[in-house]
Amino acid sequence: MIQKLIPKSIVLVFFLVFFLNLSRAQSYIPLDTTSNALRENFITKYQLTNISYTKKLKTDYDGKLEKYLNNNYKTFSEEFLKEIKRGNFIFDEKLLQYAHAILEEIKKNAPEVKSNDFQILIAKDNSLNAYCFPDETFVLNLGLFSWLENEDQVAGVLCHEIAHVILKHSLKSQERNFIDETRSKNTIEALKEEKYDRSEIAFGYLKRILYDTAENKKNQEFQADSLGYALYKKSKYSKAAFLKSLQLMQKYDSIKPIGLNIKIYKEIFDLPNQKFNEKWLLKEDFSSYNYTNFKEKINKDSISSHPDTKKRIERIKSLFPETLEKSTVNNAEMSFLNFQKIARFESVPNWYYDEKYGIAIYECLLRLEEKKDPQYYKEWLGKAFKKIVESRKSYTLNRHLDRIDAVNQSESYQQFLSFMWNLKLNELIEIANFYEFNKN
Ligand SMILES: [Zn+2]
C-alpha cells in the first residue's frame, strides 16, 4: 500500500509542478509601467518635496555653502523628474504598497525614524542595489526582488538606506566636496607661485582627496550598517537575514558570466526556412587566453561593484554575532515570492527597455535552456531580434550589442557575441520574423 502510494504522490507532485509552470507562463501579464495616475501623483507630491527641502536647506545652511547645496539639489531633482517622466520607474500599485508596508514595519518599533515623508520608488533596473536621496526618497531596484530571497533581506537593505538619510550622509559628502573644491582653487592659485615640483605637489594633493573620499565613503557604509542594524533588530525580521542580504550582494554579479550551452543555438536557430549554419558559431581564436584570469577578474569586479562589501560583512559578523545564528525566515512567504516572480519575468523587458537588446537575447536563451516559460521568452526573443535588425539597418548596432572583449567577458558570452555579429542582415530578419509571427 505504502509502496504504491509513493509513486502516485510523485506523479501528483510532478503534475502539479508541470501544471503550475504552465499556468504561470500563460497568466503572466507584464507590469504596467505607464500607470499615469500613480506617476502623476508622485510627481505632484515630489514637487512639493522639492520646495520644502529647498526651504530646509536655507534654514540649516547659509552663504556659499547653502547656494552650493541648493544648486546641486536643483540639478539633481530636475534630472530625477526627467527620468521619472521618461518611464525609468515602475508605478505598480501592489509593488509600491508592498514596499511601503515593509517601511511601516520597520518604523513601527523604531522611533528614531521620525519622518512621515519617506517615499519609495522602484527602478526598472535588474541589478541588486538600492539608494537614497537626502530629501527622503528611496529607490529600490527591481533587481533586489529577483536576487534577494525574502522580505527580511529587503528590509535589511532598506534599513541601511534609512540610516544613510538619518545620518545625513549625502549632505555631509557634499559639504566635504564644497570644502575640497574651494581648497583646490586656492591650491591652484598657490601653486602658480611655486617654482619647483609643481606637478608633484598637485598630484599629491589630488591623491589625498581621492583617498579621503574613498575612506569617507567606507566609513559612511560602516555607520549606515550599524544604525541600520539597530533599526532592523527591533523589527519582526530575522537577524540573520540582515547579514545574508550583504552576502548575496557580494555574490551578485551580472548575468554575463553564466554559461550557455552551445547546443541551445541549434535548437533555437534551426528554422524551417533557414537551416542552422555551423559557421555562425565561429569565433576569433582566443585560445591563448587564460580563463582562470577571467574568473579572478570577475571576483574582483563583483567586489568592486559593491565596494567594501567584504569588510562590511566581517564587521557585522564581529559586532553583531547574533546575525550568524540560523535564520528563522520563512522562505516560502507568498507575498515576497510573488514579487520575486514578477521581478524575474521583468528582467528581459527591463534590458529591452534599456535598449540592451543583446543581453536581452542572451537572457532569453538562458531561460529557454532551462525550459522556463518558453512561450514568453520566445516572444521576447522575436521582439529583441526585431530591434537588432532595425539597429543593424541604421548602423547603430554597437549601441545595443556588446563588442567582444576577451579580457572582461566570459567564454560563453563571447561565444554568444560572435554568433550575433556573424549573422548577416537577411539571416537576422528571418529569425526576427520567425519568432515574432510564429508563436511556438
Ligand atoms: Zn550604503
Short mmCIF file of C-alpha atoms and ligand atoms in Angstrom, two decimals:
data_model
loop_
_atom_site.label_atom_id
_atom_site.label_comp_id
_atom_site.label_asym_id
_atom_site.label_seq_id
_atom_site.Cartn_x
_atom_site.Cartn_y
_atom_site.Cartn_z
CA MET A 1 0.00 0.00 0.00
CA ILE A 2 2.68 2.41 1.06
CA GLN A 3 4.83 1.40 -1.86
CA LYS A 4 2.02 2.17 -4.21
CA LEU A 5 1.32 5.49 -2.59
CA ILE A 6 4.77 6.88 -3.15
CA PRO A 7 4.86 6.76 -6.92
CA LYS A 8 1.36 8.11 -7.03
CA SER A 9 2.29 11.14 -4.97
CA ILE A 10 5.37 11.67 -7.05
CA VAL A 11 3.22 11.68 -10.14
CA LEU A 12 0.90 14.13 -8.48
CA VAL A 13 3.75 16.44 -7.47
CA PHE A 14 5.16 16.21 -10.95
CA PHE A 15 1.80 17.02 -12.40
CA LEU A 16 1.32 19.96 -10.08
CA VAL A 17 4.73 21.40 -10.83
CA PHE A 18 4.14 20.97 -14.52
CA PHE A 19 0.69 22.45 -14.32
CA LEU A 20 1.79 25.37 -12.18
CA ASN A 21 4.58 26.17 -14.62
CA LEU A 22 2.17 26.07 -17.47
CA SER A 23 -0.41 28.27 -15.86
CA ARG A 24 2.28 30.64 -14.71
CA ALA A 25 3.52 31.11 -18.26
CA GLN A 26 0.08 31.82 -19.54
CA SER A 27 -1.04 34.07 -16.76
CA TYR A 28 1.94 36.39 -16.52
CA ILE A 29 0.98 39.87 -17.59
CA PRO A 30 3.87 42.32 -17.78
CA LEU A 31 3.78 45.16 -15.27
CA ASP A 32 2.00 48.21 -16.48
CA THR A 33 4.75 50.77 -16.19
CA THR A 34 2.74 53.58 -17.66
CA SER A 35 0.21 53.81 -14.84
CA ASN A 36 -0.20 57.54 -15.28
CA ALA A 37 -2.37 58.31 -12.27
CA LEU A 38 0.21 56.96 -9.81
CA ARG A 39 3.07 58.57 -11.62
CA GLU A 40 1.39 61.97 -11.85
CA ASN A 41 0.50 61.65 -8.21
CA PHE A 42 4.12 61.08 -7.29
CA ILE A 43 5.33 63.96 -9.47
CA THR A 44 2.92 66.40 -7.82
CA LYS A 45 3.99 65.24 -4.39
CA TYR A 46 7.64 65.35 -5.33
CA GLN A 47 7.41 68.95 -6.49
CA LEU A 48 6.15 69.84 -3.00
CA THR A 49 9.05 67.88 -1.51
CA ASN A 50 11.40 69.97 -3.67
CA ILE A 51 10.00 73.21 -2.27
CA SER A 52 10.11 72.14 1.36
CA TYR A 53 13.58 70.61 1.04
CA THR A 54 14.94 73.76 -0.59
CA LYS A 55 13.49 75.80 2.30
CA LYS A 56 15.05 73.43 4.81
CA LEU A 57 18.47 73.89 3.23
CA LYS A 58 18.00 77.67 3.52
CA THR A 59 17.34 77.42 7.26
CA ASP A 60 20.09 74.86 8.00
CA TYR A 61 22.90 76.40 5.94
CA ASP A 62 24.00 79.79 4.75
CA GLY A 63 26.30 81.67 2.42
CA LYS A 64 28.12 79.98 -0.42
CA LEU A 65 27.58 76.51 1.03
CA GLU A 66 23.82 76.93 1.04
CA LYS A 67 23.95 78.07 -2.60
CA TYR A 68 26.16 75.14 -3.50
CA LEU A 69 23.84 72.60 -1.84
CA ASN A 70 20.74 74.14 -3.38
CA ASN A 71 22.30 74.20 -6.85
CA ASN A 72 23.26 70.55 -6.51
CA TYR A 73 19.77 69.67 -5.40
CA LYS A 74 18.16 71.65 -8.19
CA THR A 75 20.25 69.90 -10.85
CA PHE A 76 19.58 66.54 -9.26
CA SER A 77 15.83 66.89 -8.80
CA GLU A 78 15.35 68.17 -12.35
CA GLU A 79 17.25 65.18 -13.71
CA PHE A 80 15.34 62.84 -11.45
CA LEU A 81 11.97 64.19 -12.62
CA LYS A 82 13.07 63.75 -16.24
CA GLU A 83 13.91 60.13 -15.51
CA ILE A 84 10.52 59.58 -13.94
CA LYS A 85 8.77 61.11 -16.94
CA ARG A 86 10.89 59.01 -19.27
CA GLY A 87 9.47 55.92 -17.56
CA ASN A 88 12.54 54.59 -15.73
CA PHE A 89 10.47 53.73 -12.66
CA ILE A 90 7.68 51.25 -12.12
CA PHE A 91 4.45 52.64 -10.78
CA ASP A 92 2.75 49.39 -9.90
CA GLU A 93 0.28 49.84 -7.09
CA LYS A 94 0.73 46.45 -5.44
CA LEU A 95 4.50 46.51 -5.58
CA LEU A 96 4.66 50.04 -4.14
CA GLN A 97 2.19 49.12 -1.41
CA TYR A 98 4.32 46.12 -0.53
CA ALA A 99 7.50 48.21 -0.32
CA HIS A 100 5.77 50.84 1.82
CA ALA A 101 4.39 48.11 4.10
CA ILE A 102 7.97 46.93 4.76
CA LEU A 103 8.88 50.52 5.60
CA GLU A 104 5.95 50.79 8.04
CA GLU A 105 7.00 47.53 9.68
CA ILE A 106 10.48 48.99 10.29
CA LYS A 107 9.11 52.29 11.58
CA LYS A 108 6.69 50.62 13.98
CA ASN A 109 9.33 49.92 16.64
CA ALA A 110 11.91 52.50 15.65
CA PRO A 111 11.02 55.98 16.95
CA GLU A 112 14.31 57.33 15.57
CA VAL A 113 12.72 57.09 12.13
CA LYS A 114 10.70 60.24 12.62
CA SER A 115 9.76 61.28 9.15
CA ASN A 116 6.43 60.51 7.61
CA ASP A 117 7.53 61.77 4.25
CA PHE A 118 9.60 58.80 3.14
CA GLN A 119 8.84 57.88 -0.44
CA ILE A 120 9.84 54.68 -2.15
CA LEU A 121 10.25 54.23 -5.87
CA ILE A 122 11.01 51.05 -7.77
CA ALA A 123 13.52 51.40 -10.61
CA LYS A 124 13.45 49.34 -13.79
CA ASP A 125 16.91 48.08 -13.08
CA ASN A 126 18.00 44.45 -12.85
CA SER A 127 20.94 44.95 -10.53
CA LEU A 128 20.91 44.18 -6.82
CA ASN A 129 21.02 47.70 -5.49
CA ALA A 130 19.16 50.41 -3.63
CA TYR A 131 19.90 54.05 -2.97
CA CYS A 132 18.52 57.08 -1.21
CA PHE A 133 18.36 60.84 -1.65
CA PRO A 134 18.69 63.43 1.09
CA ASP A 135 15.10 64.54 0.51
CA GLU A 136 13.96 61.18 1.92
CA THR A 137 13.25 59.48 -1.38
CA PHE A 138 14.37 55.85 -1.61
CA VAL A 139 14.89 53.87 -4.76
CA LEU A 140 14.74 50.10 -4.73
CA ASN A 141 15.87 48.40 -7.92
CA LEU A 142 13.53 45.73 -9.19
CA GLY A 143 16.63 43.52 -9.24
CA LEU A 144 16.52 43.43 -5.41
CA PHE A 145 13.40 41.32 -5.67
CA SER A 146 14.91 38.87 -8.10
CA TRP A 147 18.29 38.42 -6.41
CA LEU A 148 17.26 38.51 -2.74
CA GLU A 149 15.43 35.58 -1.18
CA ASN A 150 12.84 37.03 1.15
CA GLU A 151 11.17 40.12 2.60
CA ASP A 152 13.53 40.20 5.60
CA GLN A 153 16.52 40.75 3.31
CA VAL A 154 14.74 43.58 1.50
CA ALA A 155 14.01 45.12 4.92
CA GLY A 156 17.71 44.82 5.77
CA VAL A 157 18.72 46.74 2.66
CA LEU A 158 16.05 49.37 3.32
CA CYS A 159 17.23 49.88 6.93
CA HIS A 160 20.74 50.56 5.68
CA GLU A 161 19.39 53.21 3.30
CA ILE A 162 17.21 54.80 6.01
CA ALA A 163 20.31 55.07 8.17
CA HIS A 164 22.13 56.97 5.40
CA VAL A 165 19.29 59.51 5.37
CA ILE A 166 19.09 59.84 9.17
CA LEU A 167 22.86 60.36 9.32
CA LYS A 168 22.64 62.96 6.51
CA HIS A 169 25.46 61.24 4.64
CA SER A 170 24.74 62.77 1.28
CA LEU A 171 24.75 66.30 2.71
CA LYS A 172 27.96 65.65 4.61
CA SER A 173 29.68 64.36 1.47
CA GLN A 174 28.53 67.39 -0.48
CA GLU A 175 29.83 69.64 2.26
CA ARG A 176 33.23 67.94 2.03
CA ASN A 177 33.21 68.34 -1.76
CA PHE A 178 32.46 72.01 -1.35
CA ILE A 179 35.41 72.44 1.00
CA ASP A 180 37.66 70.40 -1.32
CA GLU A 181 36.66 72.46 -4.33
CA THR A 182 37.29 75.73 -2.52
CA ARG A 183 40.63 74.44 -1.33
CA SER A 184 41.55 73.22 -4.81
CA LYS A 185 41.02 76.69 -6.20
CA ASN A 186 43.27 78.13 -3.51
CA THR A 187 45.84 75.40 -4.03
CA ILE A 188 45.96 76.05 -7.77
CA GLU A 189 46.45 79.75 -7.07
CA ALA A 190 49.21 78.97 -4.60
CA LEU A 191 50.86 76.52 -6.99
CA LYS A 192 51.37 79.28 -9.53
CA GLU A 193 53.78 80.82 -7.05
CA GLU A 194 55.73 77.57 -6.62
CA LYS A 195 58.88 77.29 -8.69
CA TYR A 196 59.69 73.60 -8.33
CA ASP A 197 57.84 70.26 -8.26
CA ARG A 198 54.56 71.82 -9.19
CA SER A 199 53.06 68.70 -10.77
CA GLU A 200 54.24 66.53 -7.91
CA ILE A 201 52.55 68.77 -5.35
CA ALA A 202 49.37 68.86 -7.41
CA PHE A 203 49.38 65.09 -7.80
CA GLY A 204 49.92 64.54 -4.10
CA TYR A 205 47.03 66.84 -3.37
CA LEU A 206 44.71 65.04 -5.79
CA LYS A 207 45.71 61.65 -4.38
CA ARG A 208 44.90 62.82 -0.86
CA ILE A 209 41.45 64.00 -1.92
CA LEU A 210 40.69 60.72 -3.68
CA TYR A 211 41.91 58.73 -0.69
CA ASP A 212 39.87 60.84 1.74
CA THR A 213 36.78 60.44 -0.40
CA ALA A 214 37.15 56.65 -0.53
CA GLU A 215 37.84 56.49 3.19
CA ASN A 216 34.87 58.70 3.92
CA LYS A 217 32.62 56.54 1.78
CA LYS A 218 33.76 53.40 3.55
CA ASN A 219 33.11 54.94 6.96
CA GLN A 220 29.67 56.05 5.89
CA GLU A 221 28.87 52.48 4.84
CA PHE A 222 30.01 51.19 8.23
CA GLN A 223 27.90 53.80 10.05
CA ALA A 224 24.84 53.03 7.93
CA ASP A 225 25.29 49.33 8.71
CA SER A 226 25.44 49.97 12.46
CA LEU A 227 22.47 52.30 12.64
CA GLY A 228 20.63 50.29 10.00
CA TYR A 229 21.05 47.15 12.05
CA ALA A 230 19.95 48.96 15.23
CA LEU A 231 16.67 49.84 13.48
CA TYR A 232 16.38 46.42 11.91
CA LYS A 233 16.84 44.34 15.05
CA LYS A 234 13.80 45.98 16.66
CA SER A 235 11.57 44.78 13.85
CA LYS A 236 9.99 41.37 13.40
CA TYR A 237 12.58 40.39 10.80
CA SER A 238 15.18 37.65 11.23
CA LYS A 239 18.57 38.93 12.40
CA ALA A 240 20.44 36.52 10.16
CA ALA A 241 18.73 37.94 7.06
CA PHE A 242 20.48 41.29 7.60
CA LEU A 243 23.84 39.59 7.12
CA LYS A 244 22.57 37.35 4.34
CA SER A 245 21.45 40.30 2.21
CA LEU A 246 25.03 41.59 2.24
CA GLN A 247 26.41 38.17 1.43
CA LEU A 248 24.07 37.94 -1.55
CA MET A 249 25.17 41.40 -2.62
CA GLN A 250 28.75 40.20 -2.59
CA LYS A 251 27.83 37.17 -4.67
CA TYR A 252 25.81 39.16 -7.09
CA ASP A 253 27.24 39.85 -10.50
CA SER A 254 25.91 40.47 -13.93
CA ILE A 255 24.40 37.54 -15.81
CA LYS A 256 27.29 37.63 -18.26
CA PRO A 257 29.48 35.01 -16.58
CA ILE A 258 26.73 32.40 -16.52
CA GLY A 259 27.42 29.67 -19.05
CA LEU A 260 25.21 28.95 -22.01
CA ASN A 261 25.36 25.51 -23.59
CA ILE A 262 26.32 25.63 -27.25
CA LYS A 263 23.51 23.18 -28.10
CA ILE A 264 20.87 25.83 -27.50
CA TYR A 265 21.91 27.74 -30.65
CA LYS A 266 20.99 24.85 -32.91
CA GLU A 267 17.80 24.24 -31.01
CA ILE A 268 16.55 27.80 -31.33
CA PHE A 269 18.03 28.96 -34.62
CA ASP A 270 17.44 25.97 -36.88
CA LEU A 271 14.33 27.30 -38.64
CA PRO A 272 12.09 25.83 -41.35
CA ASN A 273 13.10 28.50 -43.88
CA GLN A 274 16.67 28.87 -42.70
CA LYS A 275 18.74 25.88 -41.71
CA PHE A 276 21.25 26.30 -38.94
CA ASN A 277 24.69 27.25 -40.19
CA GLU A 278 27.64 25.98 -38.13
CA LYS A 279 29.69 28.92 -39.38
CA TRP A 280 27.59 31.20 -37.20
CA LEU A 281 29.39 29.76 -34.20
CA LEU A 282 32.88 30.54 -35.45
CA LYS A 283 34.79 32.86 -33.22
CA GLU A 284 38.11 34.56 -33.14
CA ASP A 285 40.80 32.45 -31.62
CA PHE A 286 41.36 33.43 -28.03
CA SER A 287 42.80 30.03 -27.10
CA SER A 288 45.94 31.66 -25.81
CA TYR A 289 43.80 33.45 -23.31
CA ASN A 290 43.68 32.01 -19.85
CA TYR A 291 40.17 31.88 -18.50
CA THR A 292 41.20 31.48 -14.89
CA ASN A 293 42.38 35.07 -15.09
CA PHE A 294 38.90 35.93 -16.14
CA LYS A 295 37.42 34.24 -13.09
CA GLU A 296 39.74 36.15 -10.82
CA LYS A 297 38.81 39.35 -12.56
CA ILE A 298 35.12 38.63 -12.08
CA ASN A 299 35.64 38.09 -8.40
CA LYS A 300 37.49 41.33 -8.17
CA ASP A 301 34.81 43.11 -10.17
CA SER A 302 31.94 41.81 -8.13
CA ILE A 303 33.58 43.14 -5.00
CA SER A 304 34.37 46.47 -6.56
CA SER A 305 30.84 46.91 -7.90
CA HIS A 306 29.80 46.99 -4.25
CA PRO A 307 32.95 48.38 -2.70
CA ASP A 308 33.89 47.23 0.78
CA THR A 309 31.09 44.67 1.00
CA LYS A 310 33.56 42.06 2.23
CA LYS A 311 34.76 44.33 5.02
CA ARG A 312 31.19 45.24 5.90
CA ILE A 313 30.29 41.56 6.24
CA GLU A 314 33.25 40.86 8.52
CA ARG A 315 32.44 43.87 10.63
CA ILE A 316 28.78 42.91 11.07
CA LYS A 317 29.77 39.36 11.99
CA SER A 318 32.04 40.56 14.77
CA LEU A 319 29.87 43.41 16.08
CA PHE A 320 26.55 41.57 15.88
CA PRO A 321 27.29 37.85 16.28
CA GLU A 322 23.58 37.08 16.60
CA THR A 323 23.34 37.62 12.82
CA LEU A 324 25.29 34.37 12.47
CA GLU A 325 22.53 32.37 14.10
CA LYS A 326 20.32 30.21 11.97
CA SER A 327 17.78 32.22 10.01
CA THR A 328 14.16 31.97 11.10
CA VAL A 329 12.85 33.31 7.83
CA ASN A 330 10.02 31.52 6.15
CA ASN A 331 11.48 31.40 2.66
CA ALA A 332 8.22 30.36 1.10
CA GLU A 333 6.44 33.53 2.11
CA MET A 334 3.90 34.09 -0.61
CA SER A 335 3.86 37.86 -0.96
CA PHE A 336 7.62 38.06 -1.44
CA LEU A 337 7.72 35.11 -3.82
CA ASN A 338 5.01 36.70 -5.88
CA PHE A 339 7.09 39.85 -6.34
CA GLN A 340 10.20 37.78 -6.93
CA LYS A 341 8.40 36.02 -9.76
CA ILE A 342 7.37 39.38 -11.22
CA ALA A 343 10.89 40.78 -10.92
CA ARG A 344 12.34 37.77 -12.71
CA PHE A 345 9.78 37.96 -15.50
CA GLU A 346 10.51 41.67 -15.86
CA SER A 347 14.24 41.16 -16.27
CA VAL A 348 14.22 40.72 -20.07
CA PRO A 349 11.69 43.56 -20.59
CA ASN A 350 13.99 45.76 -18.49
CA TRP A 351 17.01 45.03 -20.71
CA TYR A 352 14.78 45.66 -23.71
CA TYR A 353 13.57 48.94 -22.25
CA ASP A 354 17.18 49.89 -21.61
CA GLU A 355 17.86 49.11 -25.31
CA LYS A 356 20.36 46.39 -24.36
CA TYR A 357 18.94 44.01 -26.98
CA GLY A 358 22.00 41.75 -26.98
CA ILE A 359 21.78 40.99 -23.25
CA ALA A 360 18.00 40.61 -23.58
CA ILE A 361 18.56 37.87 -26.19
CA TYR A 362 21.28 36.25 -24.10
CA GLU A 363 19.00 36.05 -21.09
CA CYS A 364 16.14 34.68 -23.26
CA LEU A 365 18.48 31.89 -24.40
CA LEU A 366 19.44 31.13 -20.78
CA ARG A 367 15.78 30.82 -19.79
CA LEU A 368 14.98 28.75 -22.88
CA GLU A 369 17.83 26.44 -21.97
CA GLU A 370 16.23 25.99 -18.55
CA LYS A 371 12.96 25.28 -20.37
CA LYS A 372 11.32 28.01 -18.34
CA ASP A 373 8.22 29.59 -19.86
CA PRO A 374 9.37 29.06 -23.47
CA GLN A 375 6.40 30.83 -24.99
CA TYR A 376 7.13 34.01 -23.05
CA TYR A 377 10.85 34.04 -23.80
CA LYS A 378 10.40 33.19 -27.48
CA GLU A 379 8.15 36.19 -27.87
CA TRP A 380 10.78 38.43 -26.30
CA LEU A 381 13.43 36.82 -28.49
CA GLY A 382 11.41 37.91 -31.53
CA LYS A 383 11.00 41.44 -30.21
CA ALA A 384 14.68 41.83 -29.41
CA PHE A 385 15.80 40.41 -32.78
CA LYS A 386 13.50 42.86 -34.49
CA LYS A 387 15.31 45.69 -32.72
CA ILE A 388 18.67 44.18 -33.66
CA VAL A 389 17.54 44.22 -37.30
CA GLU A 390 16.47 47.86 -37.03
CA SER A 391 19.73 48.94 -35.46
CA ARG A 392 21.74 46.96 -37.98
CA LYS A 393 19.93 48.79 -40.75
CA SER A 394 20.59 52.17 -39.17
CA TYR A 395 24.24 51.31 -38.33
CA THR A 396 23.69 51.65 -34.60
CA LEU A 397 24.18 48.01 -33.58
CA ASN A 398 27.22 48.96 -31.49
CA ARG A 399 24.91 50.69 -29.06
CA HIS A 400 22.78 47.65 -28.45
CA LEU A 401 25.12 44.69 -28.80
CA ASP A 402 28.45 44.49 -26.99
CA ARG A 403 31.70 44.05 -28.85
CA ILE A 404 33.78 41.02 -27.95
CA ASP A 405 36.18 41.69 -25.14
CA ALA A 406 38.46 38.75 -24.36
CA VAL A 407 39.54 40.15 -21.02
CA ASN A 408 36.27 41.15 -19.42
CA GLN A 409 33.74 38.65 -20.74
CA SER A 410 33.11 35.00 -20.05
CA GLU A 411 33.76 32.43 -22.78
CA SER A 412 30.03 31.78 -23.10
CA TYR A 413 29.18 35.44 -23.55
CA GLN A 414 31.95 35.82 -26.12
CA GLN A 415 30.54 32.83 -28.00
CA PHE A 416 27.16 34.49 -27.93
CA LEU A 417 28.52 37.80 -29.23
CA SER A 418 30.46 36.05 -32.01
CA PHE A 419 27.25 34.32 -33.05
CA MET A 420 25.32 37.59 -33.08
CA TRP A 421 27.96 39.52 -35.02
CA ASN A 422 28.35 36.64 -37.52
CA LEU A 423 24.69 36.74 -38.56
CA LYS A 424 24.00 38.58 -41.83
CA LEU A 425 21.16 41.06 -42.12
CA ASN A 426 18.89 38.72 -44.07
CA GLU A 427 19.53 35.96 -41.51
CA LEU A 428 18.68 38.28 -38.65
CA ILE A 429 15.46 39.25 -40.42
CA GLU A 430 14.49 35.59 -40.86
CA ILE A 431 14.99 34.91 -37.13
CA ALA A 432 13.09 38.04 -36.11
CA ASN A 433 10.18 37.18 -38.38
CA PHE A 434 10.05 33.58 -37.25
CA TYR A 435 9.86 34.40 -33.56
CA GLU A 436 7.70 37.42 -34.00
CA PHE A 437 5.00 35.80 -36.06
CA ASN A 438 5.38 32.12 -35.39
CA LYS A 439 4.23 31.80 -31.83
CA ASN A 440 5.64 28.39 -30.94
ZN ZN B 1 25.23 52.42 1.71
#
